[in-house]
PDB file of C-alpha atoms and ligand atoms in Angstrom:
ATOM      1  CA  MET A 189       0.339  12.327 -18.800  1.00  0.00           C
ATOM      2  CA  ARG A 190      -2.784  10.638 -17.455  1.00  0.00           C
ATOM      3  CA  ILE A 191      -2.637   9.908 -13.716  1.00  0.00           C
ATOM      4  CA  LEU A 192      -4.991   7.631 -11.784  1.00  0.00           C
ATOM      5  CA  LEU A 193      -5.315   8.333  -8.051  1.00  0.00           C
ATOM      6  CA  THR A 194      -6.659   5.945  -5.461  1.00  0.00           C
ATOM      7  CA  ASN A 195      -6.226   5.236  -1.735  1.00  0.00           C
ATOM      8  CA  ASP A 196      -7.449   3.079   1.135  1.00  0.00           C
ATOM      9  CA  ASP A 197      -8.759   5.846   3.410  1.00  0.00           C
ATOM     10  CA  GLY A 198     -11.740   6.480   1.155  1.00  0.00           C
ATOM     11  CA  ILE A 199     -12.855   9.046  -1.422  1.00  0.00           C
ATOM     12  CA  ASN A 200     -13.332  11.791   1.211  1.00  0.00           C
ATOM     13  CA  ALA A 201     -10.008  11.331   3.010  1.00  0.00           C
ATOM     14  CA  PRO A 202      -7.850  14.449   3.498  1.00  0.00           C
ATOM     15  CA  GLY A 203      -4.788  12.547   2.208  1.00  0.00           C
ATOM     16  CA  LEU A 204      -6.409  11.986  -1.187  1.00  0.00           C
ATOM     17  CA  LYS A 205      -6.739  15.750  -1.606  1.00  0.00           C
ATOM     18  CA  VAL A 206      -3.042  16.071  -0.725  1.00  0.00           C
ATOM     19  CA  LEU A 207      -2.174  13.482  -3.390  1.00  0.00           C
ATOM     20  CA  GLU A 208      -4.347  15.310  -5.912  1.00  0.00           C
ATOM     21  CA  ASP A 209      -2.426  18.526  -5.248  1.00  0.00           C
ATOM     22  CA  ILE A 210       0.879  16.687  -5.741  1.00  0.00           C
ATOM     23  CA  ALA A 211      -0.349  15.112  -9.006  1.00  0.00           C
ATOM     24  CA  ARG A 212      -1.654  18.445 -10.365  1.00  0.00           C
ATOM     25  CA  ALA A 213       1.933  19.718 -10.419  1.00  0.00           C
ATOM     26  CA  PHE A 214       2.516  17.240 -13.260  1.00  0.00           C
ATOM     27  CA  SER A 215      -0.785  16.951 -15.138  1.00  0.00           C
ATOM     28  CA  ASP A 216      -4.358  18.185 -15.500  1.00  0.00           C
ATOM     29  CA  ASP A 217      -5.491  14.769 -16.676  1.00  0.00           C
ATOM     30  CA  ILE A 218      -6.234  13.358 -13.228  1.00  0.00           C
ATOM     31  CA  TRP A 219      -8.684  10.539 -12.577  1.00  0.00           C
ATOM     32  CA  VAL A 220      -9.800   9.496  -9.097  1.00  0.00           C
ATOM     33  CA  VAL A 221     -11.246   6.035  -8.439  1.00  0.00           C
ATOM     34  CA  ALA A 222     -11.241   5.315  -4.709  1.00  0.00           C
ATOM     35  CA  PRO A 223     -13.102   3.176  -2.174  1.00  0.00           C
ATOM     36  CA  ALA A 224     -16.365   4.698  -0.911  1.00  0.00           C
ATOM     37  CA  GLU A 225     -15.426   3.940   2.710  1.00  0.00           C
ATOM     38  CA  GLU A 226     -12.183   3.598   4.634  1.00  0.00           C
ATOM     39  CA  GLN A 227     -10.411   0.317   3.841  1.00  0.00           C
ATOM     40  CA  SER A 228      -7.241   0.624   5.928  1.00  0.00           C
ATOM     41  CA  GLY A 229      -5.829  -2.825   6.649  1.00  0.00           C
ATOM     42  CA  ALA A 230      -7.756  -4.381   3.759  1.00  0.00           C
ATOM     43  CA  GLY A 231      -4.496  -5.532   2.198  1.00  0.00           C
ATOM     44  CA  HIS A 232      -4.839  -6.933  -1.291  1.00  0.00           C
ATOM     45  CA  SER A 233      -8.336  -8.324  -0.777  1.00  0.00           C
ATOM     46  CA  LEU A 234     -10.686  -8.563  -3.706  1.00  0.00           C
ATOM     47  CA  THR A 235     -14.503  -8.590  -3.619  1.00  0.00           C
ATOM     48  CA  ILE A 236     -15.797 -11.629  -5.505  1.00  0.00           C
ATOM     49  CA  THR A 237     -18.728 -12.793  -3.350  1.00  0.00           C
ATOM     50  CA  LYS A 238     -21.016  -9.789  -3.748  1.00  0.00           C
ATOM     51  CA  PRO A 239     -21.671  -7.063  -6.304  1.00  0.00           C
ATOM     52  CA  LEU A 240     -19.857  -3.735  -6.321  1.00  0.00           C
ATOM     53  CA  ARG A 241     -21.547  -0.369  -6.759  1.00  0.00           C
ATOM     54  CA  LEU A 242     -19.983   2.510  -8.608  1.00  0.00           C
ATOM     55  CA  ARG A 243     -20.798   6.154  -7.925  1.00  0.00           C
ATOM     56  CA  LYS A 244     -19.883   8.951 -10.313  1.00  0.00           C
ATOM     57  CA  HIS A 245     -19.024  12.164  -8.443  1.00  0.00           C
ATOM     58  CA  ASP A 246     -17.637  14.034 -11.427  1.00  0.00           C
ATOM     59  CA  GLU A 247     -16.408  13.429 -14.975  1.00  0.00           C
ATOM     60  CA  ARG A 248     -13.200  11.745 -13.774  1.00  0.00           C
ATOM     61  CA  ARG A 249     -14.066  11.068 -10.139  1.00  0.00           C
ATOM     62  CA  TYR A 250     -15.648   7.832  -8.895  1.00  0.00           C
ATOM     63  CA  SER A 251     -16.073   5.852  -5.702  1.00  0.00           C
ATOM     64  CA  VAL A 252     -16.435   2.074  -5.464  1.00  0.00           C
ATOM     65  CA  THR A 253     -18.110   0.136  -2.639  1.00  0.00           C
ATOM     66  CA  GLY A 254     -15.160  -2.210  -2.258  1.00  0.00           C
ATOM     67  CA  THR A 255     -11.497  -2.537  -1.427  1.00  0.00           C
ATOM     68  CA  PRO A 256      -8.575  -0.537  -2.822  1.00  0.00           C
ATOM     69  CA  SER A 257      -7.793  -3.392  -5.235  1.00  0.00           C
ATOM     70  CA  ASP A 258     -11.443  -3.364  -6.341  1.00  0.00           C
ATOM     71  CA  ALA A 259     -11.140   0.365  -7.080  1.00  0.00           C
ATOM     72  CA  VAL A 260      -7.999  -0.093  -9.188  1.00  0.00           C
ATOM     73  CA  ILE A 261      -9.559  -2.933 -11.187  1.00  0.00           C
ATOM     74  CA  MET A 262     -12.719  -0.854 -11.689  1.00  0.00           C
ATOM     75  CA  ALA A 263     -10.524   1.921 -13.069  1.00  0.00           C
ATOM     76  CA  VAL A 264      -8.138   0.055 -15.355  1.00  0.00           C
ATOM     77  CA  ARG A 265     -10.456  -2.739 -16.535  1.00  0.00           C
ATOM     78  CA  HIS A 266     -13.693  -0.772 -16.809  1.00  0.00           C
ATOM     79  CA  LEU A 267     -13.776   3.024 -16.470  1.00  0.00           C
ATOM     80  CA  MET A 268     -10.418   3.722 -18.144  1.00  0.00           C
ATOM     81  CA  LYS A 269     -10.374   0.724 -20.439  1.00  0.00           C
ATOM     82  CA  ASP A 270     -10.044   2.937 -23.508  1.00  0.00           C
ATOM     83  CA  CYS A 271      -7.905   5.641 -21.898  1.00  0.00           C
ATOM     84  CA  PRO A 272      -5.491   3.832 -19.562  1.00  0.00           C
ATOM     85  CA  PRO A 273      -3.409   5.792 -17.067  1.00  0.00           C
ATOM     86  CA  ASP A 274       0.324   6.358 -17.540  1.00  0.00           C
ATOM     87  CA  ILE A 275       0.858   5.942 -13.822  1.00  0.00           C
ATOM     88  CA  ILE A 276      -1.139   5.041 -10.701  1.00  0.00           C
ATOM     89  CA  LEU A 277      -0.610   6.884  -7.412  1.00  0.00           C
ATOM     90  CA  SER A 278      -2.096   5.601  -4.146  1.00  0.00           C
ATOM     91  CA  GLY A 279      -2.482   7.600  -0.920  1.00  0.00           C
ATOM     92  CA  VAL A 280      -1.515   9.755   0.733  1.00  0.00           C
ATOM     93  CA  ASN A 281      -2.264   7.290   3.494  1.00  0.00           C
ATOM     94  CA  ARG A 282      -3.059   8.550   6.966  1.00  0.00           C
ATOM     95  CA  GLY A 283      -0.253   6.687   8.754  1.00  0.00           C
ATOM     96  CA  ALA A 284       2.878   4.711   7.999  1.00  0.00           C
ATOM     97  CA  ASN A 285       3.168   1.777   5.628  1.00  0.00           C
ATOM     98  CA  LEU A 286       6.635   0.618   6.543  1.00  0.00           C
ATOM     99  CA  ALA A 287       8.444  -2.704   6.728  1.00  0.00           C
ATOM    100  CA  ASP A 288       6.243  -5.831   6.599  1.00  0.00           C
ATOM    101  CA  ASP A 289       3.133  -3.688   7.136  1.00  0.00           C
ATOM    102  CA  VAL A 290       3.062  -3.440   3.327  1.00  0.00           C
ATOM    103  CA  THR A 291       1.282  -6.819   3.469  1.00  0.00           C
ATOM    104  CA  TYR A 292      -1.634  -5.310   5.456  1.00  0.00           C
ATOM    105  CA  SER A 293      -1.693  -2.037   3.646  1.00  0.00           C
ATOM    106  CA  GLY A 294      -4.601  -1.227   1.368  1.00  0.00           C
ATOM    107  CA  THR A 295      -2.607   1.768   0.128  1.00  0.00           C
ATOM    108  CA  VAL A 296       0.349  -0.354  -0.990  1.00  0.00           C
ATOM    109  CA  SER A 297      -1.960  -3.127  -2.218  1.00  0.00           C
ATOM    110  CA  ALA A 298      -3.777  -0.685  -4.503  1.00  0.00           C
ATOM    111  CA  ALA A 299      -0.400   0.175  -6.045  1.00  0.00           C
ATOM    112  CA  MET A 300       0.438  -3.535  -6.133  1.00  0.00           C
ATOM    113  CA  GLU A 301      -2.785  -4.230  -8.033  1.00  0.00           C
ATOM    114  CA  GLY A 302      -1.858  -1.448 -10.424  1.00  0.00           C
ATOM    115  CA  ALA A 303       1.594  -2.944 -11.010  1.00  0.00           C
ATOM    116  CA  ILE A 304       0.195  -6.467 -11.427  1.00  0.00           C
ATOM    117  CA  SER A 305      -2.218  -5.016 -13.994  1.00  0.00           C
ATOM    118  CA  GLY A 306       0.752  -3.638 -15.945  1.00  0.00           C
ATOM    119  CA  PHE A 307       0.977  -0.046 -14.719  1.00  0.00           C
ATOM    120  CA  SER A 308       3.827   1.725 -12.983  1.00  0.00           C
ATOM    121  CA  SER A 309       2.463   2.439  -9.486  1.00  0.00           C
ATOM    122  CA  ILE A 310       3.545   4.374  -6.423  1.00  0.00           C
ATOM    123  CA  ALA A 311       2.164   4.285  -2.852  1.00  0.00           C
ATOM    124  CA  PHE A 312       2.450   7.319  -0.532  1.00  0.00           C
ATOM    125  CA  SER A 313       2.025   7.316   3.245  1.00  0.00           C
ATOM    126  CA  GLN A 314       2.341  10.020   5.890  1.00  0.00           C
ATOM    127  CA  VAL A 315       3.733   8.771   9.193  1.00  0.00           C
ATOM    128  CA  TYR A 316       2.219  10.395  12.290  1.00  0.00           C
ATOM    129  CA  ALA A 317       3.724  10.965  15.699  1.00  0.00           C
ATOM    130  CA  SER A 318       1.249   9.404  18.133  1.00  0.00           C
ATOM    131  CA  GLU A 319      -1.903   7.297  18.252  1.00  0.00           C
ATOM    132  CA  GLY A 320      -5.357   8.818  18.550  1.00  0.00           C
ATOM    133  CA  MET A 321      -4.837  11.789  16.207  1.00  0.00           C
ATOM    134  CA  GLY A 322      -7.851  10.988  14.003  1.00  0.00           C
ATOM    135  CA  ASP A 323      -8.201  13.426  11.129  1.00  0.00           C
ATOM    136  CA  SER A 324      -5.814  15.871  12.792  1.00  0.00           C
ATOM    137  CA  VAL A 325      -2.803  13.968  11.365  1.00  0.00           C
ATOM    138  CA  PRO A 326      -0.652  16.623   9.681  1.00  0.00           C
ATOM    139  CA  PHE A 327       0.205  16.044   5.997  1.00  0.00           C
ATOM    140  CA  ALA A 328       2.667  18.955   5.887  1.00  0.00           C
ATOM    141  CA  CYS A 329       5.630  16.714   5.097  1.00  0.00           C
ATOM    142  CA  ALA A 330       3.810  14.976   2.208  1.00  0.00           C
ATOM    143  CA  GLN A 331       2.714  18.384   0.902  1.00  0.00           C
ATOM    144  CA  GLY A 332       6.223  19.795   1.129  1.00  0.00           C
ATOM    145  CA  TRP A 333       8.070  16.782  -0.299  1.00  0.00           C
ATOM    146  CA  GLY A 334       5.554  15.024  -2.562  1.00  0.00           C
ATOM    147  CA  GLU A 335       6.466  16.785  -5.783  1.00  0.00           C
ATOM    148  CA  LYS A 336      10.200  16.598  -5.047  1.00  0.00           C
ATOM    149  CA  VAL A 337      10.153  12.859  -4.397  1.00  0.00           C
ATOM    150  CA  LEU A 338       7.835  12.053  -7.317  1.00  0.00           C
ATOM    151  CA  ARG A 339       9.582  14.063 -10.058  1.00  0.00           C
ATOM    152  CA  PRO A 340      12.692  11.821 -10.478  1.00  0.00           C
ATOM    153  CA  LEU A 341      10.469   8.718 -10.545  1.00  0.00           C
ATOM    154  CA  LEU A 342       8.334  10.156 -13.341  1.00  0.00           C
ATOM    155  CA  ALA A 343      11.513  10.888 -15.311  1.00  0.00           C
ATOM    156  CA  LEU A 344      12.489   7.185 -15.317  1.00  0.00           C
ATOM    157  CA  PRO A 345      11.889   5.198 -18.510  1.00  0.00           C
ATOM    158  CA  ALA A 346       8.393   3.701 -18.470  1.00  0.00           C
ATOM    159  CA  SER A 347       8.269   0.304 -16.833  1.00  0.00           C
ATOM    160  CA  GLN A 348       5.330  -2.006 -16.343  1.00  0.00           C
ATOM    161  CA  ARG A 349       5.053  -3.558 -12.904  1.00  0.00           C
ATOM    162  CA  ARG A 350       7.247  -0.934 -11.264  1.00  0.00           C
ATOM    163  CA  LEU A 351       6.086  -0.619  -7.665  1.00  0.00           C
ATOM    164  CA  ILE A 352       7.468   1.982  -5.272  1.00  0.00           C
ATOM    165  CA  ASN A 353       6.547   2.518  -1.620  1.00  0.00           C
ATOM    166  CA  ILE A 354       7.117   6.022  -0.239  1.00  0.00           C
ATOM    167  CA  ASN A 355       6.744   7.159   3.383  1.00  0.00           C
ATOM    168  CA  PHE A 356       6.989  10.723   4.696  1.00  0.00           C
ATOM    169  CA  PRO A 357       8.336  11.177   8.243  1.00  0.00           C
ATOM    170  CA  ALA A 358       6.254  12.811  10.987  1.00  0.00           C
ATOM    171  CA  MET A 359       7.893  16.236  10.957  1.00  0.00           C
ATOM    172  CA  GLU A 360       7.723  19.646   9.359  1.00  0.00           C
ATOM    173  CA  PRO A 361       9.077  19.661   5.791  1.00  0.00           C
ATOM    174  CA  ASP A 362      11.971  21.952   6.737  1.00  0.00           C
ATOM    175  CA  ALA A 363      13.214  19.425   9.302  1.00  0.00           C
ATOM    176  CA  VAL A 364      13.453  16.570   6.757  1.00  0.00           C
ATOM    177  CA  LYS A 365      17.032  15.590   5.909  1.00  0.00           C
ATOM    178  CA  GLY A 366      16.303  14.370   2.383  1.00  0.00           C
ATOM    179  CA  VAL A 367      15.228  11.283   0.441  1.00  0.00           C
ATOM    180  CA  LYS A 368      16.677   7.856   1.181  1.00  0.00           C
ATOM    181  CA  VAL A 369      16.201   4.780  -0.996  1.00  0.00           C
ATOM    182  CA  ALA A 370      15.889   2.025   1.595  1.00  0.00           C
ATOM    183  CA  ARG A 371      15.058  -1.667   1.678  1.00  0.00           C
ATOM    184  CA  GLN A 372      11.914  -2.957   3.361  1.00  0.00           C
ATOM    185  CA  GLY A 373      12.491  -3.636   7.060  1.00  0.00           C
ATOM    186  CA  PHE A 374      10.745  -5.929   9.534  1.00  0.00           C
ATOM    187  CA  HIS A 375       8.713  -5.032  12.594  1.00  0.00           C
ATOM    188  CA  GLU A 376       9.061  -6.878  15.881  1.00  0.00           C
ATOM    189  CA  ALA A 377       6.966 -10.051  15.703  1.00  0.00           C
ATOM    190  CA  ASP A 378       5.070  -9.294  18.934  1.00  0.00           C
ATOM    191  CA  ARG A 379       4.076  -5.669  18.386  1.00  0.00           C
ATOM    192  CA  THR A 380       0.394  -6.309  17.572  1.00  0.00           C
ATOM    193  CA  LYS A 381      -1.801  -5.730  20.636  1.00  0.00           C
ATOM    194  CA  VAL A 382      -5.337  -6.992  21.217  1.00  0.00           C
ATOM    195  CA  ILE A 383      -7.344  -4.368  23.097  1.00  0.00           C
ATOM    196  CA  THR A 384     -10.418  -5.794  24.820  1.00  0.00           C
ATOM    197  CA  GLY A 385     -13.519  -4.087  26.187  1.00  0.00           C
ATOM    198  CA  THR A 386     -17.274  -4.337  26.519  1.00  0.00           C
ATOM    199  CA  ASP A 387     -19.595  -2.525  24.143  1.00  0.00           C
ATOM    200  CA  PRO A 388     -22.649  -0.462  25.258  1.00  0.00           C
ATOM    201  CA  ARG A 389     -24.898  -3.505  24.686  1.00  0.00           C
ATOM    202  CA  GLY A 390     -22.839  -5.666  26.996  1.00  0.00           C
ATOM    203  CA  TYR A 391     -20.890  -7.715  24.457  1.00  0.00           C
ATOM    204  CA  ASP A 392     -17.129  -8.161  24.574  1.00  0.00           C
ATOM    205  CA  TYR A 393     -15.138  -6.682  21.710  1.00  0.00           C
ATOM    206  CA  TYR A 394     -11.554  -7.031  20.532  1.00  0.00           C
ATOM    207  CA  TRP A 395      -9.636  -4.334  18.699  1.00  0.00           C
ATOM    208  CA  TYR A 396      -6.255  -4.929  17.061  1.00  0.00           C
ATOM    209  CA  VAL A 397      -3.616  -2.233  17.379  1.00  0.00           C
ATOM    210  CA  LEU A 398      -0.349  -2.263  15.455  1.00  0.00           C
ATOM    211  CA  GLY A 399       2.105  -0.720  17.930  1.00  0.00           C
ATOM    212  CA  HIS A 400       4.773   1.692  16.788  1.00  0.00           C
ATOM    213  CA  SER A 401       7.931  -0.217  15.998  1.00  0.00           C
ATOM    214  CA  LYS A 402      11.186   0.401  17.816  1.00  0.00           C
ATOM    215  CA  SER A 403      13.019  -1.635  15.224  1.00  0.00           C
ATOM    216  CA  THR A 404      15.487   0.350  13.108  1.00  0.00           C
ATOM    217  CA  GLN A 405      17.613  -2.179  11.199  1.00  0.00           C
ATOM    218  CA  ALA A 406      20.338  -0.532   9.124  1.00  0.00           C
ATOM    219  CA  GLY A 407      19.433   0.399   5.577  1.00  0.00           C
ATOM    220  CA  THR A 408      15.692  -0.115   6.021  1.00  0.00           C
ATOM    221  CA  ASP A 409      12.672   2.120   5.553  1.00  0.00           C
ATOM    222  CA  LEU A 410      12.194   2.047   9.347  1.00  0.00           C
ATOM    223  CA  GLU A 411      15.672   3.469   9.878  1.00  0.00           C
ATOM    224  CA  ALA A 412      15.259   6.099   7.164  1.00  0.00           C
ATOM    225  CA  ILE A 413      12.008   7.380   8.726  1.00  0.00           C
ATOM    226  CA  ALA A 414      13.463   7.293  12.262  1.00  0.00           C
ATOM    227  CA  GLU A 415      16.398   9.399  11.044  1.00  0.00           C
ATOM    228  CA  GLY A 416      14.141  11.996   9.413  1.00  0.00           C
ATOM    229  CA  TYR A 417      14.303  11.020   5.725  1.00  0.00           C
ATOM    230  CA  VAL A 418      11.558  10.414   3.203  1.00  0.00           C
ATOM    231  CA  SER A 419      11.882   6.672   2.514  1.00  0.00           C
ATOM    232  CA  VAL A 420      11.607   5.286  -1.030  1.00  0.00           C
ATOM    233  CA  THR A 421      11.438   1.486  -1.329  1.00  0.00           C
ATOM    234  CA  PRO A 422      11.146  -0.367  -4.639  1.00  0.00           C
ATOM    235  CA  LEU A 423       9.086  -3.532  -4.121  1.00  0.00           C
ATOM    236  CA  HIS A 424       8.592  -6.648  -6.229  1.00  0.00           C
ATOM    237  CA  PHE A 425       6.230  -9.591  -6.260  1.00  0.00           C
ATOM    238  CA  ASP A 426       8.622 -12.493  -6.018  1.00  0.00           C
ATOM    239  CA  LEU A 427       8.100 -13.566  -2.396  1.00  0.00           C
ATOM    240  CA  THR A 428      10.249 -16.654  -2.937  1.00  0.00           C
ATOM    241  CA  HIS A 429      12.959 -16.978  -0.303  1.00  0.00           C
ATOM    242  CA  HIS A 430      15.644 -17.854  -2.853  1.00  0.00           C
ATOM    243  CA  SER A 431      18.441 -18.642  -0.407  1.00  0.00           C
ATOM    244  CA  ALA A 432      16.136 -21.107   1.416  1.00  0.00           C
ATOM    245  CA  MET A 433      15.262 -23.066  -1.751  1.00  0.00           C
ATOM    246  CA  ALA A 434      18.095 -25.573  -1.382  1.00  0.00           C
ATOM    247  CA  THR A 435      17.487 -26.187   2.332  1.00  0.00           C
ATOM    248  CA  ILE A 436      13.785 -26.812   1.824  1.00  0.00           C
ATOM    249  CA  ALA A 437      14.326 -28.986  -1.246  1.00  0.00           C
ATOM    250  CA  ASN A 438      16.848 -30.982   0.730  1.00  0.00           C
ATOM    251  CA  ALA A 439      14.296 -31.513   3.491  1.00  0.00           C
ATOM    252  CA  TYR A 440      12.218 -33.475   0.970  1.00  0.00           C
ATOM    253  CA  ASP A 441      15.021 -35.098  -1.014  1.00  0.00           C
ATOM    254  CA  GLY A 442      17.089 -36.265   1.952  1.00  0.00           C
ATOM    255  CA  LYS A 443      16.555 -39.966   2.874  1.00  0.00           C
ATOM    256  CA  GLU A 444      15.533 -39.261   6.471  1.00  0.00           C
ATOM    257  CA  ASN A 445      13.031 -36.606   5.395  1.00  0.00           C
ATOM    258  CA  GLN A 446      11.151 -38.479   2.741  1.00  0.00           C
ATOM    259  CA  PRO A 447       7.665 -39.428   3.882  1.00  0.00           C
ATOM    260  CA  GLU A 448       5.997 -41.069   0.875  1.00  0.00           C
ATOM    261  CA  ARG A 449       2.664 -39.375   1.373  1.00  0.00           C
ATOM    262  CA  LEU A 450       4.165 -35.849   1.320  1.00  0.00           C
ATOM    263  CA  ASN A 451       6.482 -36.591  -1.585  1.00  0.00           C
ATOM    264  CA  ALA A 452       3.627 -37.934  -3.682  1.00  0.00           C
ATOM    265  CA  SER A 453       1.667 -34.729  -3.272  1.00  0.00           C
ATOM    266  CA  LEU A 454       4.709 -32.659  -4.272  1.00  0.00           C
ATOM    267  CA  ASP A 455       5.561 -34.658  -7.402  1.00  0.00           C
ATOM    268  CA  PRO A 456       4.887 -32.781 -10.597  1.00  0.00           C
ATOM    269  CA  LEU A 457       1.890 -33.998 -12.549  1.00  0.00           C
ATOM    270  CA  PRO A 458       2.781 -36.330 -15.426  1.00  0.00           C
TER     271      PRO A 458
HETATM  272 MN1   MN B 756      -5.302   3.915   5.374  1.00  0.00          MN
END
């Protein structure tokens, strides 16, 4: 089995080494193609306005001066074009990627890019207990549970576009209650803070902080993590709000909601 590893914390991140150890339990054919610098919060962004640079560190180890999605494309469309991976693993991220944070996450987006490109992909993230831990975030839970949570997924029949988001709770492995397959939750809408200050040169700066969520809706990844489980969430790309289709269509079809200008722009082309 050929495994491609990537992340959003960069080629030198401690979590990538943790992921490599997890992957080595299953294969010696490990490739690493990761961003040269930290790209946390990069989401699914793609570099198309400037060139990328590729650095070879070893026979199967490369860094890319771009986003996590750039790294995955570099791997599957260029470096591994003739020897594609059987699976793509992303992480282990330093910090949670739970609930609607998957839309910001470079870690999940790398896996998303992998799945869009036709490869079964899994994102891994290690939740930590408090802000300001820097590189002292413990990965003990990911180390203790990584192989256990990955093995059943690797035993599934191969499936293109399979995308799984895994989070490890902030606790010692022995304290973890088990694995819970949970749906994606939602954070509180107002949890993002804007921290302001003045830099040493006298200019104001603004720094966004995603606060820890208190939300623990039943059956969600947030609840699973809060209760001490490893959360496993299958994701898909259809963002359509299916149950809202009729209501929205009605807003345009109904007599009182039929401005000509808007309708014209929504008509299908002949
Ligand atoms: Mn990150």
